[in-house]
Coordinates of C-alpha atoms and ligand atoms in Angstrom, one line a residue:
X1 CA 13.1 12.1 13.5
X2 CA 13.7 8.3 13.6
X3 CA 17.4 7.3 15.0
X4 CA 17.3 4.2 12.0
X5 CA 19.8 5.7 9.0
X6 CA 18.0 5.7 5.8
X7 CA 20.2 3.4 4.1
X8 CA 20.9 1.3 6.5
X9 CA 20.2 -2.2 5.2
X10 CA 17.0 -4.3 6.5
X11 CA 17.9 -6.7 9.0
X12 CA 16.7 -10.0 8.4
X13 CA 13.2 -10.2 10.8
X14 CA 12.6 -12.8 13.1
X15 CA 9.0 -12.4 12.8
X16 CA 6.8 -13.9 9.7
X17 CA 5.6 -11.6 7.1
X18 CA 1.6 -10.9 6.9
X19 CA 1.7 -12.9 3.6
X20 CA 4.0 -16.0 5.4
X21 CA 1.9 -16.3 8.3
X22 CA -1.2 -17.3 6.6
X23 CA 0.6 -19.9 4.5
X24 CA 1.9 -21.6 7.9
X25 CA -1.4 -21.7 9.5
X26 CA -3.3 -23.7 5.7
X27 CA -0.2 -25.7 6.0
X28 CA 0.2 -26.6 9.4
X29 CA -3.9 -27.4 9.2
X30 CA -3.5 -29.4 5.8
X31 CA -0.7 -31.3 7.8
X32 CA -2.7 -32.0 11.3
X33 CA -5.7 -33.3 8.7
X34 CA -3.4 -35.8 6.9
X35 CA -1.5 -37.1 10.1
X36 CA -4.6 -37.8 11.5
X37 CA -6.0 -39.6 8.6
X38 CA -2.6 -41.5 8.6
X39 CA -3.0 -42.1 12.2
X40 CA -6.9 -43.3 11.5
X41 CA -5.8 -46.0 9.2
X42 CA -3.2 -47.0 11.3
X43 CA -5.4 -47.4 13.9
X44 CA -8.9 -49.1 11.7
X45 CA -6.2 -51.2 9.1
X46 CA -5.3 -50.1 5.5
X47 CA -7.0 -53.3 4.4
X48 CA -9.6 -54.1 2.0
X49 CA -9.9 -52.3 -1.7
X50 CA -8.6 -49.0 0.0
X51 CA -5.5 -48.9 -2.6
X52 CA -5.0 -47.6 -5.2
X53 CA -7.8 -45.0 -5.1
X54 CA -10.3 -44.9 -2.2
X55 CA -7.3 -44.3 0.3
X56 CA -6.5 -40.9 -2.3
X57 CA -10.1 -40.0 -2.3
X58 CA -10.4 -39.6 1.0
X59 CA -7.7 -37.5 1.5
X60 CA -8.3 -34.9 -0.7
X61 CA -11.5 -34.9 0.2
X62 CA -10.9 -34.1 3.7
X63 CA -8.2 -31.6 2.1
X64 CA -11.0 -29.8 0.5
X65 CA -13.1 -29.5 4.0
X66 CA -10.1 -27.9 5.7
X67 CA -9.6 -25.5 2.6
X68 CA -13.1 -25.0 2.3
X69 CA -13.4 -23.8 6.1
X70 CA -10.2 -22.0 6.1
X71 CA -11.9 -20.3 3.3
X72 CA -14.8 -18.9 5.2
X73 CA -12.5 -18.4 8.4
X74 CA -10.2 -16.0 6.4
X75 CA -13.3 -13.8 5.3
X76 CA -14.8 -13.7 7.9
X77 CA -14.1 -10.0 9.2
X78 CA -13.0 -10.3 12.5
X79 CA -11.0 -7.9 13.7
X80 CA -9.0 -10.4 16.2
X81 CA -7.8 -12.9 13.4
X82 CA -6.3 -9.7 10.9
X83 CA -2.7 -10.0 12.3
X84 CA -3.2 -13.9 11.3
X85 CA -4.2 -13.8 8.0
X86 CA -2.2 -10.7 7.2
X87 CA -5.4 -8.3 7.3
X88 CA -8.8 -8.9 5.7
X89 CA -7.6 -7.5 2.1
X90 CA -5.0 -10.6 2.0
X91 CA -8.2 -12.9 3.8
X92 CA -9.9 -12.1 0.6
X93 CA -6.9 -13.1 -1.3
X94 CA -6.6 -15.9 0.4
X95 CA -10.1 -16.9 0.1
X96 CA -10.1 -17.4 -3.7
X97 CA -7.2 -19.9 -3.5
X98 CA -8.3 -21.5 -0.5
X99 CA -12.1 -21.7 -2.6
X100 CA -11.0 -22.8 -5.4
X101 CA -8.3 -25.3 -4.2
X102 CA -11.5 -26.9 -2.0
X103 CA -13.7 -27.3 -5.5
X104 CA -10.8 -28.5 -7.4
X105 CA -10.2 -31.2 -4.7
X106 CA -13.9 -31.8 -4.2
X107 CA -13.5 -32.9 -8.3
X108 CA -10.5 -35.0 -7.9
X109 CA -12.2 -36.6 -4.8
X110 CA -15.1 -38.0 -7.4
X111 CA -12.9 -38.4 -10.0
X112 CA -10.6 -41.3 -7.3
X113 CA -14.3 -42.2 -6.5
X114 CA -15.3 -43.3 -9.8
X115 CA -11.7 -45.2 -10.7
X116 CA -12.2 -47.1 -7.6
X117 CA -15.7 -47.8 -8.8
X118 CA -14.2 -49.2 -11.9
X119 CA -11.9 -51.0 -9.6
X120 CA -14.3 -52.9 -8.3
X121 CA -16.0 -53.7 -11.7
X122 CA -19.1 -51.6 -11.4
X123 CA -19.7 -48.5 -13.6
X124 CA -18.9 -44.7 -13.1
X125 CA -22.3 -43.6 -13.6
X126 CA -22.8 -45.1 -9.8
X127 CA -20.5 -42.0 -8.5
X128 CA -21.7 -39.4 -11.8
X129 CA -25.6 -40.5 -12.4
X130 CA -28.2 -39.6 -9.9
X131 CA -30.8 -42.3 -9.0
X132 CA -28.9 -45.2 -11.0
X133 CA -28.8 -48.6 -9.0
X134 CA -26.6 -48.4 -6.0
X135 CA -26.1 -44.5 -6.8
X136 CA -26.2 -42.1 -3.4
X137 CA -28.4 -40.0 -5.1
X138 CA -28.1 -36.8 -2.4
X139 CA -24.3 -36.6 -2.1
X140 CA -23.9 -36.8 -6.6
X141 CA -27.0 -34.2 -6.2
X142 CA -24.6 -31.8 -3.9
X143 CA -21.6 -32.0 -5.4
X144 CA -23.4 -30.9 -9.0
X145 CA -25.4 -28.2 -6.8
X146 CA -21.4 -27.2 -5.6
X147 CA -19.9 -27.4 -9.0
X148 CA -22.5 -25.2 -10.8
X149 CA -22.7 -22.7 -7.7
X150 CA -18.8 -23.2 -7.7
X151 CA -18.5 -21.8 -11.2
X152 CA -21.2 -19.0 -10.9
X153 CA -18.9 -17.7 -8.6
X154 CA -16.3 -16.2 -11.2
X155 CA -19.0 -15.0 -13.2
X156 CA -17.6 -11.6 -13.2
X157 CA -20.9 -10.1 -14.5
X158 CA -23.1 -11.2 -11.2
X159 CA -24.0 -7.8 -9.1
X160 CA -22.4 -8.1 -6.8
X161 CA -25.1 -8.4 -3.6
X162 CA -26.1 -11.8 -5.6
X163 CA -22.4 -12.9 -5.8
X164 CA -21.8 -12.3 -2.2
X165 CA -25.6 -14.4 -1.3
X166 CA -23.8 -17.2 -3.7
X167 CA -20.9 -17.5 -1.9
X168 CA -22.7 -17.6 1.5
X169 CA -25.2 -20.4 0.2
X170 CA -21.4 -22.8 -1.0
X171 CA -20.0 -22.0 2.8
X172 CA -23.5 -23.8 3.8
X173 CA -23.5 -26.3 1.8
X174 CA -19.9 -27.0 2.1
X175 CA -20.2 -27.2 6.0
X176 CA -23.3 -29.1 5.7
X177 CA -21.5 -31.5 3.6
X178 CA -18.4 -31.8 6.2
X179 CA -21.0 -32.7 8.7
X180 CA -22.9 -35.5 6.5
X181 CA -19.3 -37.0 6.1
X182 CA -18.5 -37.0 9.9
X183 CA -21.4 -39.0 10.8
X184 CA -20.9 -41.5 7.6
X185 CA -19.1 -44.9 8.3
X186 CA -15.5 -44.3 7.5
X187 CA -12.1 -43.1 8.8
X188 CA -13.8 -39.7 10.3
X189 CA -16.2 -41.8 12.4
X190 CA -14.3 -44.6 13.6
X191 CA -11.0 -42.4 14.7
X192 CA -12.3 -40.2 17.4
X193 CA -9.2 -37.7 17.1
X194 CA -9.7 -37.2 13.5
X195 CA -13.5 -36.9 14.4
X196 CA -12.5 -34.4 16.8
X197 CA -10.6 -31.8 14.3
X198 CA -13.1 -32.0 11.8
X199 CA -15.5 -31.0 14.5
X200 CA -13.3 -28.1 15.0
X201 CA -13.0 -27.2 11.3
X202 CA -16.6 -27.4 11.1
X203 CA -17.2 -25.0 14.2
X204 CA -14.6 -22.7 12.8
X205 CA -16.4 -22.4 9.4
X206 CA -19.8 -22.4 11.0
X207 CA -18.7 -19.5 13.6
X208 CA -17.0 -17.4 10.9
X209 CA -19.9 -17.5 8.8
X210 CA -22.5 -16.6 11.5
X211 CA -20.6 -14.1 12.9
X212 CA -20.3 -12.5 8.8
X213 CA -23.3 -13.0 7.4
X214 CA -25.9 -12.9 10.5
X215 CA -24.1 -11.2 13.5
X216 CA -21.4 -8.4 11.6
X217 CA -23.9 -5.5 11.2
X218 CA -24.9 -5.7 14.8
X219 CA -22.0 -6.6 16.8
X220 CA -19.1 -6.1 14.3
X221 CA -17.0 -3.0 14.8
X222 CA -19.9 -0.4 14.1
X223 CA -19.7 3.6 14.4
X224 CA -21.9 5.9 13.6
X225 CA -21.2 9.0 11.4
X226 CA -23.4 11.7 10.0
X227 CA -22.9 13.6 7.0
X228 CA -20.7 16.4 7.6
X229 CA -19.9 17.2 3.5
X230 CA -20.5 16.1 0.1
X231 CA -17.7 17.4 -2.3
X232 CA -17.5 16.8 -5.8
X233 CA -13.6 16.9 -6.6
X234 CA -14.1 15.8 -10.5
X235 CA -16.1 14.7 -12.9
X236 CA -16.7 11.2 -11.2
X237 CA -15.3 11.5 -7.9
X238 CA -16.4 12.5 -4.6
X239 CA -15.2 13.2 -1.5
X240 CA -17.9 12.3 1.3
X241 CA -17.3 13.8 5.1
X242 CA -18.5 11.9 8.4
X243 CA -18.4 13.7 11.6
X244 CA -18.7 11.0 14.5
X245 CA -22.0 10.8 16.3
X246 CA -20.8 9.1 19.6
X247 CA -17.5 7.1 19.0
X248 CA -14.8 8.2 16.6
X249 CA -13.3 5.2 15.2
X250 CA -9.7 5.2 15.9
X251 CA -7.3 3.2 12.7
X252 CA -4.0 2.8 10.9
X253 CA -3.2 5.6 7.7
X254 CA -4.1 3.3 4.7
X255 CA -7.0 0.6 6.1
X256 CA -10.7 0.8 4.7
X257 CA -14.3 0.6 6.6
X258 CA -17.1 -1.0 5.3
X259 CA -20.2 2.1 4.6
X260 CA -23.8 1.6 5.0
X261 CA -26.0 4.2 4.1
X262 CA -29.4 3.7 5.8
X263 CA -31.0 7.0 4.1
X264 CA -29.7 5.3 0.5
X265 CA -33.2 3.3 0.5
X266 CA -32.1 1.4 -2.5
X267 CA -29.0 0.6 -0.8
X268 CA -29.8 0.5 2.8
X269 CA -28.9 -3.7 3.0
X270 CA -25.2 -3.0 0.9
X271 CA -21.9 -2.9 2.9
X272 CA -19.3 -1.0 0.3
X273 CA -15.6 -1.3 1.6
X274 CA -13.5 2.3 0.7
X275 CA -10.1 3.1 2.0
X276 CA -10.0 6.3 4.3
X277 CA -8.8 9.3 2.9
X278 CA -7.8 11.1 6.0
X279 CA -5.8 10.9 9.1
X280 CA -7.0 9.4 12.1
X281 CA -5.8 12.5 14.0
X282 CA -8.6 14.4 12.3
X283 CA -12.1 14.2 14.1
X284 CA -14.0 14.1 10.4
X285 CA -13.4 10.8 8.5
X286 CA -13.1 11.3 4.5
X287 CA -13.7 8.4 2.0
X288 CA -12.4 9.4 -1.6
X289 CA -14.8 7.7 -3.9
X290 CA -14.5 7.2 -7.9
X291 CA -18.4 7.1 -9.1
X292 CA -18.5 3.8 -11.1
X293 CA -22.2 1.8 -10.4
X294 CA -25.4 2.6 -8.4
X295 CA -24.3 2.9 -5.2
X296 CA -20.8 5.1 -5.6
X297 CA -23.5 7.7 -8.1
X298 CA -26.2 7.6 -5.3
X299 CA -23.5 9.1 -2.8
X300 CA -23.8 12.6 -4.3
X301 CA -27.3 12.5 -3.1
X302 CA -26.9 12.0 0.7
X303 CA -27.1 15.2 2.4
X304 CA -25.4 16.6 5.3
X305 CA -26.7 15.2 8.6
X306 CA -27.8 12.1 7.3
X307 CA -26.6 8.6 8.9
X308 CA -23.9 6.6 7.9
X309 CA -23.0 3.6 10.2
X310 CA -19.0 2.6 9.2
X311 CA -17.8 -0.8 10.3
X312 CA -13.9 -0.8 10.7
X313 CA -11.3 0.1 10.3
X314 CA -9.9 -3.3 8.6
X315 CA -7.0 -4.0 6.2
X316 CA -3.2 -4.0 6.4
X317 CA -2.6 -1.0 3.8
X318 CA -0.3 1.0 6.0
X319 CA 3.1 2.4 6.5
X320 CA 3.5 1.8 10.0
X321 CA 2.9 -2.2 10.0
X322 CA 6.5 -1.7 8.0
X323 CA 8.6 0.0 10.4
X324 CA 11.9 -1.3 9.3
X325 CA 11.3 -0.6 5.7
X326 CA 12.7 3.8 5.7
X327 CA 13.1 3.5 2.0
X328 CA 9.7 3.3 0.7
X329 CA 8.0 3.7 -3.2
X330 CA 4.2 4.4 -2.8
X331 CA 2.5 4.0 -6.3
X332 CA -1.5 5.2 -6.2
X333 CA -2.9 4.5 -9.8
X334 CA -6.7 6.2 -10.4
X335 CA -8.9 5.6 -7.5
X336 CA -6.1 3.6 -6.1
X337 CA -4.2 7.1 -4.6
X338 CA -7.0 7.4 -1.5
X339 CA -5.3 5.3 1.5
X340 CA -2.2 7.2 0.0
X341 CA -4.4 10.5 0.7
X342 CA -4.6 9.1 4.5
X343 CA -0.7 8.4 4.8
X344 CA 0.2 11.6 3.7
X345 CA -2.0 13.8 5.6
X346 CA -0.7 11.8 8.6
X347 CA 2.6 11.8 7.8
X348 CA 1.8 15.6 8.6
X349 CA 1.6 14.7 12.4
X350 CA 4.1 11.6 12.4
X351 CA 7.4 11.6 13.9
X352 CA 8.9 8.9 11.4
X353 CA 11.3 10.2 9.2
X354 CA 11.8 8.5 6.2
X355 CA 12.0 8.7 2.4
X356 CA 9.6 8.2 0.1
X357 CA 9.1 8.2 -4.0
X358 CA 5.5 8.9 -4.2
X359 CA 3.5 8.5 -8.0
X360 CA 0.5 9.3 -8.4
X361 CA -0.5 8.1 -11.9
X362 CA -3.6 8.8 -13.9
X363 CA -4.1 8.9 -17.2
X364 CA -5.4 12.3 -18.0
X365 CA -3.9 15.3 -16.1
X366 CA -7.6 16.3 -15.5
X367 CA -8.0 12.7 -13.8
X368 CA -5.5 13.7 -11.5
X369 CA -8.5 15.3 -8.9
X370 CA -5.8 15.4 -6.3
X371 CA -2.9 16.5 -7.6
X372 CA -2.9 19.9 -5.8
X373 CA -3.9 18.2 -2.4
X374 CA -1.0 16.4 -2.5
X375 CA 1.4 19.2 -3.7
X376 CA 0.0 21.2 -0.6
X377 CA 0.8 18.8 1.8
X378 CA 4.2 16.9 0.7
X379 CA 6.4 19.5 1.7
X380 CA 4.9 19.1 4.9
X381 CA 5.1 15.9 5.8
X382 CA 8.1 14.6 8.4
X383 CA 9.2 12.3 5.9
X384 CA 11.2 13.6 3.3
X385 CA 8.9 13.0 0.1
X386 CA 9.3 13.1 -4.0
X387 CA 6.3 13.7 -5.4
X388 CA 5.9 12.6 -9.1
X389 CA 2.4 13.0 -11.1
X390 CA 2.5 10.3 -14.1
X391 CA 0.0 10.6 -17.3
X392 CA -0.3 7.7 -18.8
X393 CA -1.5 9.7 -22.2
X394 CA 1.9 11.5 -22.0
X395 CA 4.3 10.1 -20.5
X396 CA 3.6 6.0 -21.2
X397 CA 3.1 3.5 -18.7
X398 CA 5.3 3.8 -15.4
X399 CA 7.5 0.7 -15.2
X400 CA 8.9 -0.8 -12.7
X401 CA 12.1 0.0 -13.9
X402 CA 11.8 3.4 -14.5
X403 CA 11.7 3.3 -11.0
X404 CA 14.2 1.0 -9.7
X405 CA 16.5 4.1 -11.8
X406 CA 15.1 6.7 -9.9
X407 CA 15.2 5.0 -6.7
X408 CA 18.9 3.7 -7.4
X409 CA 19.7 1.7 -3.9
X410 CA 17.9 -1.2 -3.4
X411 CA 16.9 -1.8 0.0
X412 CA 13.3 0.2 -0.2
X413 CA 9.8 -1.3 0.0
X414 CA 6.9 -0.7 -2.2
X415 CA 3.4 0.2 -1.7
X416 CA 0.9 -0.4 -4.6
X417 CA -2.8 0.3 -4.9
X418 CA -4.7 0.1 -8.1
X419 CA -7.0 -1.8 -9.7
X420 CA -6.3 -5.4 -9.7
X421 CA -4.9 -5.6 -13.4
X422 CA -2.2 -2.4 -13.1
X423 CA -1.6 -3.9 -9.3
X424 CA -1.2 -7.6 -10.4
X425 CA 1.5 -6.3 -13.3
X426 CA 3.9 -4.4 -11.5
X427 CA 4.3 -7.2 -8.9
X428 CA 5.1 -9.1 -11.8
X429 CA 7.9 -6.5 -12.6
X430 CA 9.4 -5.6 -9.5
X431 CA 9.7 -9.5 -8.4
X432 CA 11.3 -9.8 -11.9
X433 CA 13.5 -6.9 -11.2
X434 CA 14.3 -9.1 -7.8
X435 CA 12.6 -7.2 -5.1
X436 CA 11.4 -9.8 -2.3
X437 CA 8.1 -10.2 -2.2
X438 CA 7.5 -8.9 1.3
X439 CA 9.0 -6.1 0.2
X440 CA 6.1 -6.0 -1.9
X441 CA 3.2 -4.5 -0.5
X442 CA 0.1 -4.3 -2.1
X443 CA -3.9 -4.0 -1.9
X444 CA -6.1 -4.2 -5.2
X445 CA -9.6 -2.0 -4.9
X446 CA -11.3 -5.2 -5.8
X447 CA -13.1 -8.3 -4.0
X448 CA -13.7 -10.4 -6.4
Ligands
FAD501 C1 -10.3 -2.9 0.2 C2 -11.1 -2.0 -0.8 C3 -10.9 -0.6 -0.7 C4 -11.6 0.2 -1.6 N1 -11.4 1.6 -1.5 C5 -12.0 2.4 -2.4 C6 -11.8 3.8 -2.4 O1 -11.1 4.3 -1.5 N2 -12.5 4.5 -3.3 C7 -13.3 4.0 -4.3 O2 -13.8 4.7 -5.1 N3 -13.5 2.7 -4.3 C8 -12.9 1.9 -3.4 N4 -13.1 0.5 -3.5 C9 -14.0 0.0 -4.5 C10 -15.5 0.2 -4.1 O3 -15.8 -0.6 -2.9 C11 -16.4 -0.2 -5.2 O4 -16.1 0.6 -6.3 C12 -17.9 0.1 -4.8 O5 -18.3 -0.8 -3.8 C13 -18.7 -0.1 -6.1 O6 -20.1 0.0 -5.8 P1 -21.1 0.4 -6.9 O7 -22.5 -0.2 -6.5 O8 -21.1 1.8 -7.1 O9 -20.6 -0.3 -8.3 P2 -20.9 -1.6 -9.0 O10 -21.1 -1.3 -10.4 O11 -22.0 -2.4 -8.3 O12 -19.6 -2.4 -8.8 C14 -18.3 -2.0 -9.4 C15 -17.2 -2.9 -8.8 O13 -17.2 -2.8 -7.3 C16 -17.4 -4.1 -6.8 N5 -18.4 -4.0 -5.7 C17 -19.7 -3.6 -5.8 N6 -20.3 -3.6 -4.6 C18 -19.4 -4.0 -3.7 C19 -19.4 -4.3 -2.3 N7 -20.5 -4.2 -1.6 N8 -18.3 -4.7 -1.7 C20 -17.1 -4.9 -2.4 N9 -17.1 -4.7 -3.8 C21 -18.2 -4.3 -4.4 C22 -18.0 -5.0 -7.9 O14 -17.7 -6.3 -7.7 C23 -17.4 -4.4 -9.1 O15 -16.2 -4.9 -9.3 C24 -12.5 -0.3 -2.6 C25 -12.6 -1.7 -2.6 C26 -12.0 -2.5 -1.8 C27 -12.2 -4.0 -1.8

């Protein structure tokens, strides 16, 4: 058992949360970007028509380079950056904002263009209209190329292999762009340390997104499994079993691996993240999986011996990144229960006493395909655990509430893993309820 009392309050850390750090390392790059523009015009002269708008435009235009290769630094799977970015499940976060801050900047930036083309008494159409007098016809072409591929990208209907080539064709185009600019006249050019950073943004992007989309499947974190079991635990969900084949991948309770499925030949080329369902002190590695598309159906038909290679582990899903927190709430609704299934079954083996209100919520009590699993093992577990099984169709929505009652002091954490609707609504309630958001721990089974 752990000497830290159970109620003992949290003391304050000296050390960033995994959702603070990230924030430091956009702002502290936002702020080196515009210092060094500063410095640039202090150095070339603020003169000519650079006021009121072409001095703007080319700020938030070099704002939207750095968030566009932050963007494709924080996805780009590395192992090494996870404690950075607060594991790849927040990079992904991260990357939307960070995606969608660089297009809405990239807009502004024409928008400042074309009011300091009116400035100057010519018309808009020279920054909007392709191929009209004194137009540069490539850049207008690339930045309607970015727009449209910009807003494909929330096309929630895309499969999802498309979606992911879409988003690697903007990271091109965007770093292709950066580089244009370098070499155009203007403050990037003529101010060699502002040159210099954007040539390290630019390698950043350019490395991130090799090492992702060209260099991940061979010299990423790879392992390779066989087929040990296919279980059926309900209607839609299955349990699949990998015995290692050389190494065993060693990870935290909680994270998720990457499958590929080489004998799937319709799938062979997809990488599907799942969180692992086991515990790492067990050779076999489980993945719970709910059967919604092509891919989750077509696991029931791999067999036992065949090759899986699993790329991992990743994510920072787990109890023991949260050492001080030995209150804790862990809320799996649906699907969202698996890295749950992995915490538990280690908690087994892990001398870490603590308590824990544990829901598993569903909204059928036949949905509930791991009720008994769980019953079987809570009692076990060196924590000391409350297990609660909540149907929706009986009992109403769990709220955040309803819990705060149950749980009655309030110096606990909470874990939450859902889809991205149920997850994204009791944030909402427990930060209204005036938990801290660090305390608020949280991974959606969703990329996009
Ligand atoms: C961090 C994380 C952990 C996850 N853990 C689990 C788990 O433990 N159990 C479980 O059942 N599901 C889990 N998922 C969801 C699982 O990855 C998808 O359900 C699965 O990839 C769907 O593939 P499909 O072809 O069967 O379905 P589709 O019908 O193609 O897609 C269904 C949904 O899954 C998304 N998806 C499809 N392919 C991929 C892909 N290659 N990468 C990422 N998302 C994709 C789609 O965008 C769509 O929203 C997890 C997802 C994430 C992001």
């Amino acid at each position: 058992m752990s000497d830290t009392p159970l109620t003992a309050p949290i003391a304050p850390s000296d050390r960033l949360s995994r959702r603070q750090k990230p924030w430091l390392l956009i702002g502290g790059c936002l702020a080196v970007t515009t210092v060094l523009w500063v410095a640039g015009r202090v150095s070339i002269g603020f003169g000519g028509s650079l006021w009121p708008w072409l001095a703007p435009s080319q700020v938030v235009m070099l704002w939207s380079f750095t968030c566009a290769a932050l963007a494709i630094v924080v996805v780009s799977r590395a192992q090494a950056l996870e404690p950075l970015i607060g594991g790849l499940d927040n990079g992904v976060r991260l990357h939307r904002r960070l995606g969608l801050a660089a297009f809405l900047l990239m807009g502004l930036h024409v928008v400042l263009l074309c009011l300091h083309a009116v400035q100057l008494g010519q018309s808009a159409a020279v920054m909007l209209v392709p191929f009209w007098p004194g137009a540069r016809t490539v850049d207008i072409a690339v930045f309607y190329l970015l727009a449209g591929l910009g807003v494909l990208a929330y096309a929630k209907r895309m499969r999802h292999e498309l979606w992911l080539n879409l988003h690697r064709v903007i990271g091109v185009l965007f770093l292709l762009g950066t580089a244009h600019a370098s070499i155009e006249d203007g403050t990037i050019r003529f101010f060699e340390p502002l040159r210099t950073w954007i040539v390290i943004l630019l390698l950043s992007g350019t490395v991130a997104w090799t090492y992702r989309v060209l260099l991940f499947r061979s010299f990423g974190p790879r392992f390779l499994y066989t087929v040990q079991r296919v279980v059926q635990r309900g209607p839609r969900v299955v349990d699949l079993e990998l015995r290692p084949r050389d190494r065993r991948m060693m990870y935290q309770p909680g994270t998720f691996a990457f499958l590929r499925t080489p004998s799937l030949t319709d799938h062979s080329a997809e990488l599907h993240p799942f969180s692992i369902s086991g515990s790492p002190v067990k050779r076999d590695l489980r993945f719970s999986i709910s059967q919604v598309g092509d891919f989750t159906r077509a696991v029931s038909d791999l067999s036992p011996g065949d090759e899986v290679e699993v790329f991992g582990s990743f994510g920072g899903f787990t109890q023991s990144h949260f050492a001080p927190y030995r209150r804790m709430v862990w809320i799996g609704a649906g699907i969202g229960i698996t890295p749950f299934l992995g915490m538990l079954e280690f908690e087994k083996s892990n001398d870490d006493f603590r308590r824990i209100w544990f829901y598993y919520i569903t909204r059928t009590p036949e949905d509930a395909v791991y009720d008994s699993e769980i019953r079987d093992r809570f009692l076990e577990a060196d924590s000391y655990i409350d297990y609660n099984q909540w149907t929706t169709t009986d009992r109403g929505r769990l709220t955040a509430a309803q819990i705060m009652e149950e749980v009655e002091l309030g110096d606990f954490a909470v874990m939450l893993c859902g889809s991205s609707p149920f997850v994204e609504d009791m944030v909402k309630q427990f930060l209204a309820l005036g938990v801290p958001a660090e305390r608020i721990i949280y991974e959606h089974l969703q990329f996009r």
